[in-house]
CSV table of C-alpha atoms in Angstrom, one decimal:
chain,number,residue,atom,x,y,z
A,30,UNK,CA,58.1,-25.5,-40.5
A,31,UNK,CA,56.3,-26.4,-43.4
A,32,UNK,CA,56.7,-30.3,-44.0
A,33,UNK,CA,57.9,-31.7,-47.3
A,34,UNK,CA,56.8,-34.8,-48.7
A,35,UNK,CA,58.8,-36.7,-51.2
A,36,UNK,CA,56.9,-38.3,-54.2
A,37,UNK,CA,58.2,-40.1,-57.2
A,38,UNK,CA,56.8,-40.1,-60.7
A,39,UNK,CA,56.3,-42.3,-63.4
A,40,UNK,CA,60.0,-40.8,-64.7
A,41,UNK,CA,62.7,-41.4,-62.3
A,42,UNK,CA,64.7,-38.7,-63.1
A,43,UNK,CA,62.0,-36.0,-61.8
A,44,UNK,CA,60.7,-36.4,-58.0
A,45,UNK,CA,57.9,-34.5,-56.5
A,46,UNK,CA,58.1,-32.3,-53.2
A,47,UNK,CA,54.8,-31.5,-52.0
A,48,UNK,CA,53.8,-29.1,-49.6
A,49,UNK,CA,50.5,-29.9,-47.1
A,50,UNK,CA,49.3,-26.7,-48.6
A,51,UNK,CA,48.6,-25.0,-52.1
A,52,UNK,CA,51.7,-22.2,-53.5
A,53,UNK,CA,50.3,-21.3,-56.9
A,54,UNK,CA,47.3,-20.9,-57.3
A,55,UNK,CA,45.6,-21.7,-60.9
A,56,UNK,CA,49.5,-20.8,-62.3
A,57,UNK,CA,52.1,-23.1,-63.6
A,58,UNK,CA,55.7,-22.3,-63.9
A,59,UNK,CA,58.4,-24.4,-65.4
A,60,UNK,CA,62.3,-23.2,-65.6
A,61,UNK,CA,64.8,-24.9,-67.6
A,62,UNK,CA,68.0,-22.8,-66.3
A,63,UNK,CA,68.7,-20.1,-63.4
A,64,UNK,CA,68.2,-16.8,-66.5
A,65,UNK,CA,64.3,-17.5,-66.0
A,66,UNK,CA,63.9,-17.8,-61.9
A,67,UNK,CA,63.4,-14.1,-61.9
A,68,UNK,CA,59.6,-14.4,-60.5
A,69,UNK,CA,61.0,-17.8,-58.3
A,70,UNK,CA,63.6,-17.1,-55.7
A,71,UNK,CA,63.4,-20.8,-54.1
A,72,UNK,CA,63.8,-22.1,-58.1
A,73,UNK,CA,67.0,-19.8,-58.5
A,74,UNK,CA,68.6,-21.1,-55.2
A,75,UNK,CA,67.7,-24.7,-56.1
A,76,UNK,CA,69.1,-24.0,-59.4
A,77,UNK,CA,72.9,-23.7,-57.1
A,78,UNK,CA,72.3,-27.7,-56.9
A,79,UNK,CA,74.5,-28.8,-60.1
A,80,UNK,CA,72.4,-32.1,-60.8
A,81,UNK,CA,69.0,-29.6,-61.2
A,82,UNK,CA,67.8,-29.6,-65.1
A,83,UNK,CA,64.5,-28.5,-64.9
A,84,UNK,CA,61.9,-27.3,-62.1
A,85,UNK,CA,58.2,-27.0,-62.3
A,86,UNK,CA,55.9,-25.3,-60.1
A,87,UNK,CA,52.5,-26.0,-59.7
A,88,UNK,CA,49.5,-26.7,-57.3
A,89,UNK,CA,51.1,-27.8,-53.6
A,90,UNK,CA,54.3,-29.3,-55.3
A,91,UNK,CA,57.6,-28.3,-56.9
A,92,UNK,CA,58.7,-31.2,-59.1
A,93,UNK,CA,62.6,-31.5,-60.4
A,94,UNK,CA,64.1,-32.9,-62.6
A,95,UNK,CA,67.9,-34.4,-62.2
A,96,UNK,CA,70.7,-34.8,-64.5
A,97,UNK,CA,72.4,-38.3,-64.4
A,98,UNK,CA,75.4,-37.3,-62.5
A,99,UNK,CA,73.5,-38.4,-59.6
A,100,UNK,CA,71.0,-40.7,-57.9
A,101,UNK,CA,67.7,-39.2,-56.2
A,102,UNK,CA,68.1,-41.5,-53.2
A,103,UNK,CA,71.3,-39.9,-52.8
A,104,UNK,CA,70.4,-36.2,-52.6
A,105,UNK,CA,66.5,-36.3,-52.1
A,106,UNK,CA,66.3,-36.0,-48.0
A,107,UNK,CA,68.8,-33.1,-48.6
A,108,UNK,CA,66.7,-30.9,-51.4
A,109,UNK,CA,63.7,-31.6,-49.0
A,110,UNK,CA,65.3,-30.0,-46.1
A,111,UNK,CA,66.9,-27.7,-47.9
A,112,UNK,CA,63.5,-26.1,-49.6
A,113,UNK,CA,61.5,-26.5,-46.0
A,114,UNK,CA,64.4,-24.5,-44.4
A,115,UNK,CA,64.1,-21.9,-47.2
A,116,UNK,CA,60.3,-21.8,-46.7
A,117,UNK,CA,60.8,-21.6,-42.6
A,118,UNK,CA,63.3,-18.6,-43.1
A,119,UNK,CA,60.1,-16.9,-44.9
A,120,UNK,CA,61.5,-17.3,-48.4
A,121,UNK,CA,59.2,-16.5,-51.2
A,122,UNK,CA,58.6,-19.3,-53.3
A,123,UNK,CA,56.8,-17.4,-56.5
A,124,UNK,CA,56.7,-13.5,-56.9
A,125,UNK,CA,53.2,-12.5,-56.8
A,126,UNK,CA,51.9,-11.1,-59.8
A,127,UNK,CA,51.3,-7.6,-60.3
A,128,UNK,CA,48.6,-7.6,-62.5
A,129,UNK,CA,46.0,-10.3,-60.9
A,130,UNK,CA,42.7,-10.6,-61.7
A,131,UNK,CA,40.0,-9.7,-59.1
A,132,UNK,CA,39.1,-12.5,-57.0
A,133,UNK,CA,35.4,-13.7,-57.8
A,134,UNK,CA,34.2,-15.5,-55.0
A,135,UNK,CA,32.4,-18.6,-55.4
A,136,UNK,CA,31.9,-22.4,-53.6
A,137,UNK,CA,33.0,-25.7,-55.6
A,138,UNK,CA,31.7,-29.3,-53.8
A,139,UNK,CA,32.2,-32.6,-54.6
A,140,UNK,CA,29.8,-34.9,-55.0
A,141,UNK,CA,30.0,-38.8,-55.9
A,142,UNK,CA,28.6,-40.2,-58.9
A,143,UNK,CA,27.4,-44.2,-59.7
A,144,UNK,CA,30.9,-44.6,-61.3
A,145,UNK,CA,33.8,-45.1,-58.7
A,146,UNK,CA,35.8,-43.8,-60.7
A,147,UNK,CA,33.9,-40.3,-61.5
A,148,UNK,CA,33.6,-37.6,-59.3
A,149,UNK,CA,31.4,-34.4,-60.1
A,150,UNK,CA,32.6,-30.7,-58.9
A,151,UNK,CA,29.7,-28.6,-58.8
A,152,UNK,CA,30.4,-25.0,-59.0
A,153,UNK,CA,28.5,-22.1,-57.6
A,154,UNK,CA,27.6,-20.5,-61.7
A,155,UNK,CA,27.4,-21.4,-65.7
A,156,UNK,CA,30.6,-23.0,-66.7
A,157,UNK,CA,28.7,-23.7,-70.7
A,158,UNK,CA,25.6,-24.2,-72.3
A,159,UNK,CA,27.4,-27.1,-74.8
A,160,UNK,CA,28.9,-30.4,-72.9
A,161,UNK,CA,32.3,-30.9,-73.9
A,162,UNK,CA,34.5,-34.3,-73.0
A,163,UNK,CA,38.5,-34.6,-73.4
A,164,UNK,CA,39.5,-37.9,-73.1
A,165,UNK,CA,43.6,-36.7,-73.0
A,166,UNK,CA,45.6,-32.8,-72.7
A,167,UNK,CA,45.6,-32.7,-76.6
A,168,UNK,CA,42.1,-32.7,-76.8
A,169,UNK,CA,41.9,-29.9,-74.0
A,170,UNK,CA,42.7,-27.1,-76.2
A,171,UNK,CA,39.2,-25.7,-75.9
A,172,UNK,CA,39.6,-25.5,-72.1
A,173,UNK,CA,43.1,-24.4,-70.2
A,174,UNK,CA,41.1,-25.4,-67.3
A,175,UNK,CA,40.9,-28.6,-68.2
A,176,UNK,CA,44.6,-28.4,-69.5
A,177,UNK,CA,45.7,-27.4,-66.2
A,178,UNK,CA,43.6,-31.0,-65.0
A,179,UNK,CA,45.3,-32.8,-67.2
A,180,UNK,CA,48.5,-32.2,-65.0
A,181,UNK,CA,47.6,-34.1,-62.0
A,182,UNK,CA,48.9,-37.8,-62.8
A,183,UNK,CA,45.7,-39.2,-61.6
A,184,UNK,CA,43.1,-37.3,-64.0
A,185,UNK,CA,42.5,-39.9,-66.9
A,186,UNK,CA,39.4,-38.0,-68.7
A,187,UNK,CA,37.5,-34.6,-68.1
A,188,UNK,CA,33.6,-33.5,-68.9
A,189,UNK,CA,32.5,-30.3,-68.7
A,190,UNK,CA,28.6,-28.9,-68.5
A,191,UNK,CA,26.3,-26.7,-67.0
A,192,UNK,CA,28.0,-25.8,-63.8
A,193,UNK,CA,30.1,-28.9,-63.0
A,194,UNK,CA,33.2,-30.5,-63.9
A,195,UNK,CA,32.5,-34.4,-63.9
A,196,UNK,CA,36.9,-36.1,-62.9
A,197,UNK,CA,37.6,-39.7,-64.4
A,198,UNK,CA,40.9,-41.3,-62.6
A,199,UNK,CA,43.0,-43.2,-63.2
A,200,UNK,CA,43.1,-46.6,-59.9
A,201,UNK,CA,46.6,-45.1,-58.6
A,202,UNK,CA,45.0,-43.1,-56.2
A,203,UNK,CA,41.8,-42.9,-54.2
A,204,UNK,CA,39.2,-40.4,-54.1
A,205,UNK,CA,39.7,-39.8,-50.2
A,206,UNK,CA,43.5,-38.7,-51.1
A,207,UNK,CA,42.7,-36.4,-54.1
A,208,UNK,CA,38.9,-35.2,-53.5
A,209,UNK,CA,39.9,-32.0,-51.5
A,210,UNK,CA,43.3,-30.9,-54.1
A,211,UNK,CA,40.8,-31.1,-57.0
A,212,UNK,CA,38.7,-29.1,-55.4
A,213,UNK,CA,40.7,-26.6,-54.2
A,214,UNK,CA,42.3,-26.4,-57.3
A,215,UNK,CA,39.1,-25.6,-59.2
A,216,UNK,CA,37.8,-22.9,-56.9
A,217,UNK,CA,41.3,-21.0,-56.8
A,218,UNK,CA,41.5,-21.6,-60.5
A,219,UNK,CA,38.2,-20.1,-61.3
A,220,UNK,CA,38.1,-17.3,-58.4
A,221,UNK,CA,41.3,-15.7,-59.6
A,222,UNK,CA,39.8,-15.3,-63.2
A,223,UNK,CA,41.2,-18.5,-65.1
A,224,UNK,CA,39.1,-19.8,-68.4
A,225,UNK,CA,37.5,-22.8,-67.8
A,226,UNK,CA,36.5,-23.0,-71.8
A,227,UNK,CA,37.6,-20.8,-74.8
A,228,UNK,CA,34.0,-19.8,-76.1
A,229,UNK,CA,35.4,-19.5,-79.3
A,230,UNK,CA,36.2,-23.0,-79.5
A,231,UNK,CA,33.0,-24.3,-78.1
A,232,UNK,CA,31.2,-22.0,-80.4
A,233,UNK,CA,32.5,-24.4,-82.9
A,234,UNK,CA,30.8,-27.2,-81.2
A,235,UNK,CA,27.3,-25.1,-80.8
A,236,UNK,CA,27.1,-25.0,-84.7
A,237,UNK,CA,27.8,-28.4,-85.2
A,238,UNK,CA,25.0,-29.2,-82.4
A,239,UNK,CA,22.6,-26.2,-84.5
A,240,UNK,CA,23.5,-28.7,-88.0
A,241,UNK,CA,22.8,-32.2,-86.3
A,242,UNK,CA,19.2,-30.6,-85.4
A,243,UNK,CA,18.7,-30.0,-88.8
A,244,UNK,CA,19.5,-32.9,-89.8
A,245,UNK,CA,16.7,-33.9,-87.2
A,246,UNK,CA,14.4,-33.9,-89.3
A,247,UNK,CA,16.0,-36.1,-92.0
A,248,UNK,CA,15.6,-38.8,-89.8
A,249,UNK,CA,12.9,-41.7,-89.4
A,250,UNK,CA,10.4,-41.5,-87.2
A,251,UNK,CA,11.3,-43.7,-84.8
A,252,UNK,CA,14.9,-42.0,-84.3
A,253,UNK,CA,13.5,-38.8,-83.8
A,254,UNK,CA,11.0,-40.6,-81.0
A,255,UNK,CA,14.2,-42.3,-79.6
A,256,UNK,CA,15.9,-38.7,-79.8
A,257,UNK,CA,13.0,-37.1,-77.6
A,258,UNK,CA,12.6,-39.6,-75.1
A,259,UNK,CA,16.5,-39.3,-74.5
A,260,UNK,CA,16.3,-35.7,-74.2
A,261,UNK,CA,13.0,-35.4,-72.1
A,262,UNK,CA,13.5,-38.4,-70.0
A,263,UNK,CA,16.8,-39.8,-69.8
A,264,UNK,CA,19.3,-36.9,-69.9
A,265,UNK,CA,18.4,-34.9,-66.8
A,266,UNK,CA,19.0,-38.3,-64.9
A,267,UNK,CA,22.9,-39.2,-66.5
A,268,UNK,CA,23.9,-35.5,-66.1
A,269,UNK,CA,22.8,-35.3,-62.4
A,270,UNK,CA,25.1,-38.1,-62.1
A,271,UNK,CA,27.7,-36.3,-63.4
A,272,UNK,CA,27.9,-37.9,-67.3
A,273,UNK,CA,25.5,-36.9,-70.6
A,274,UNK,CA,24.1,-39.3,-73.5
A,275,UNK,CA,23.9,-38.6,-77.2
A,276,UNK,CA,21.6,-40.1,-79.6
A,277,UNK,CA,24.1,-41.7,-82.2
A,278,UNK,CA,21.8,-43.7,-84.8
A,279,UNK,CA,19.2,-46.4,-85.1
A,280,UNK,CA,18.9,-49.5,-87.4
A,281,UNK,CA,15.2,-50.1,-88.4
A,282,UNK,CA,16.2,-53.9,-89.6
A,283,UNK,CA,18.0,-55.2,-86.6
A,284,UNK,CA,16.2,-52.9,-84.3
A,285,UNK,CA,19.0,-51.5,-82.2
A,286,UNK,CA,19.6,-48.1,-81.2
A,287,UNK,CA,23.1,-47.0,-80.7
A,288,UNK,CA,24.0,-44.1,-78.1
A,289,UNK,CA,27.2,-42.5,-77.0
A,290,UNK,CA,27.7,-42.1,-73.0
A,291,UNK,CA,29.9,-39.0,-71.6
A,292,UNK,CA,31.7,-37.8,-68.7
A,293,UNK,CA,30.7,-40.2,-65.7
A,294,UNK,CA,28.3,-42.5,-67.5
A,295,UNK,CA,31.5,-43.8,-70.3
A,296,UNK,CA,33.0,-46.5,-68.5
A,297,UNK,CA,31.1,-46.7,-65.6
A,298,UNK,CA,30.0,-50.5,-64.5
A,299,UNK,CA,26.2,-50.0,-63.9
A,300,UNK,CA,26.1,-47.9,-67.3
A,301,UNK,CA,25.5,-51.5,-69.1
A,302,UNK,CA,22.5,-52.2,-66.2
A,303,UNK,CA,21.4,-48.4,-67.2
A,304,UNK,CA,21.6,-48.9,-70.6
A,305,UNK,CA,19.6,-52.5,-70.8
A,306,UNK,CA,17.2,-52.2,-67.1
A,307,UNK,CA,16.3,-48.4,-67.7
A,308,UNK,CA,16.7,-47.1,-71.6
A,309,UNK,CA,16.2,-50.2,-73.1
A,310,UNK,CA,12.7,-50.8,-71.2
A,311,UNK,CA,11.9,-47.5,-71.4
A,312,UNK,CA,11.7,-46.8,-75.2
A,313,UNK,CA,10.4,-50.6,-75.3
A,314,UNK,CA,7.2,-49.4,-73.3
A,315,UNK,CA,7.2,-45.7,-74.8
A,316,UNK,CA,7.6,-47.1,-78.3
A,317,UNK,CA,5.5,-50.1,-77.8
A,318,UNK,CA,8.1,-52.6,-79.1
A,319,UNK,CA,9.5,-54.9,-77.3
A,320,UNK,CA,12.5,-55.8,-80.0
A,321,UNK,CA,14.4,-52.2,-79.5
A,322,UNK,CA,18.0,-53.1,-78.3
A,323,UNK,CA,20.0,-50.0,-77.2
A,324,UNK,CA,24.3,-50.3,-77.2
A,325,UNK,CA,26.8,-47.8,-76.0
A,326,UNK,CA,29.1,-47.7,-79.5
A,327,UNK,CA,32.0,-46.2,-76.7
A,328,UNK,CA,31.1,-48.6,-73.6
């Protein structure tokens, strides 16, 4: 029998029961009342319960969400036995789709990053050519991927490039308890044919790139030297780490040259030792002057 774990949430009217394995894969499905259960024979029986409002599907977990005519640590042993008893009776829990897409096979790893709170998914092919960060869901609407990421309680911020997906959490769980859902998640998401990014959206983002590097050549001198060294030298480095770093502006009178860390590098604790031991010395020696300052305008 498939064993049920009870979980609660940050709302105590909904309580999580998760399963030791995955029953969507890359879908969500929510259902506010037994008319929409058609595809979800477990939600239409649950729905028999009169204290069930709303259920939602997604992942390894079915999450519900109670009316007030009664108290979770009243019924919650009960709906737990009662959906592992459905399951053991070889119940089907979502109606497969007719029209899936064709599986494309491919291998997704995790791998740490110098920010304990990072973790970067490598994935087997191109994801985009343009990094893209979303610090929250409503800033995800290039990326139903990253949408989709948003709806694990522990994902605090996303960044996307290349072939990897760089995972900011949040401290209420650990890495070792969350490492191998992510994961899976990703790989079943992309295999069965889900967008990682709307290319319209990010095309948005390549011609705002395309303008800044006209505006490349407005610049002083010494930005644009700041600008290559940061390219040539310092970017390859942040974004095997999982993070990027973007040239924001420099101040010829006070010296200082202002960057903006991504994905892994923003917030991490050695990103102010990266910034001040290895940028900072670096375009002080490349540049020959030993009063260049660099800050992080987002650390």
């Amino acid at each position: 029998m498939s064993k049920i774990t009870i979980k609660e949430t940050q709302n105590p009217t909904i309580l999580k029961f998760e399963f030791e394995d995955f029953i969507t894969q890359n879908e969500s499905f929510e259902y506010k009342n037994i008319d929409e259960t058609k595809n979800s024979p477990l939600a239409q029986q649950l729905f028999y319960l009169p204290f069930v409002k709303t259920i939602y599907i997604s992942g390894n977990f079915i999450a519900i969400e109670r009316f007030s005519i009664v108290e979770w640590e009243d019924v919650k042993d009960a709906v737990a036995e009662q959906i592992e008893l459905f399951v053991a009776k070889g119940g089907i829990i979502i109606t497969p789709s007719e029209n899936k897409t064709q599986k494309q096979p491919i291998t997704v790893y995790g791998e740490t990053t110098p920010n304990p709170a990072a973790q970067k998914f490598v994935v087997s092919r191109m994801l985009t050519k343009t990094p893209v960060e979303f610090k929250n869901i409503d800033e995800a609407k290039a990326s139903p991927l990253a949408q989709e990421l948003f709806k694990f309680p522990f994902v605090k911020e996303i960044f996307i490039d290349e072939n990897y997906i760089s995972v900011t959490k949040y401290e209420i769980s650990d890495w070792q308890e969350i490492t191998l859902e992510l994961r899976t998640f990703i790989k079943q998401y992309i295999e069965n044919g889900g967008t990682v990014l709307d290319e319209s959206l990010i095309v948005a983002k390549a011609e705002q790139e395309k303008t800044k590097n006209q505006e490349f050549d407005n610049l002083d001198v010494t930005s644009q030297q700041i600008i290559n060294i940061l390219e040539e030298y310092v970017k390859p480095a942040v974004q095997a780490d999982g993070g990027n770093i973007a040239f924001e502006s420099y101040d010829e009178a006070t010296k200082t040259a202002k960057v903006i860390l991504q994905g892994a590098c923003s917030g991490c604790p050695s990103s102010t030792f990266t910034l001040k031991s290895g940028i900072e010395n670096m375009l002080k020696s490349m540049l020959n002057d030993e009063a260049i300052t660099v800050e992080a305008v987002n650390a």
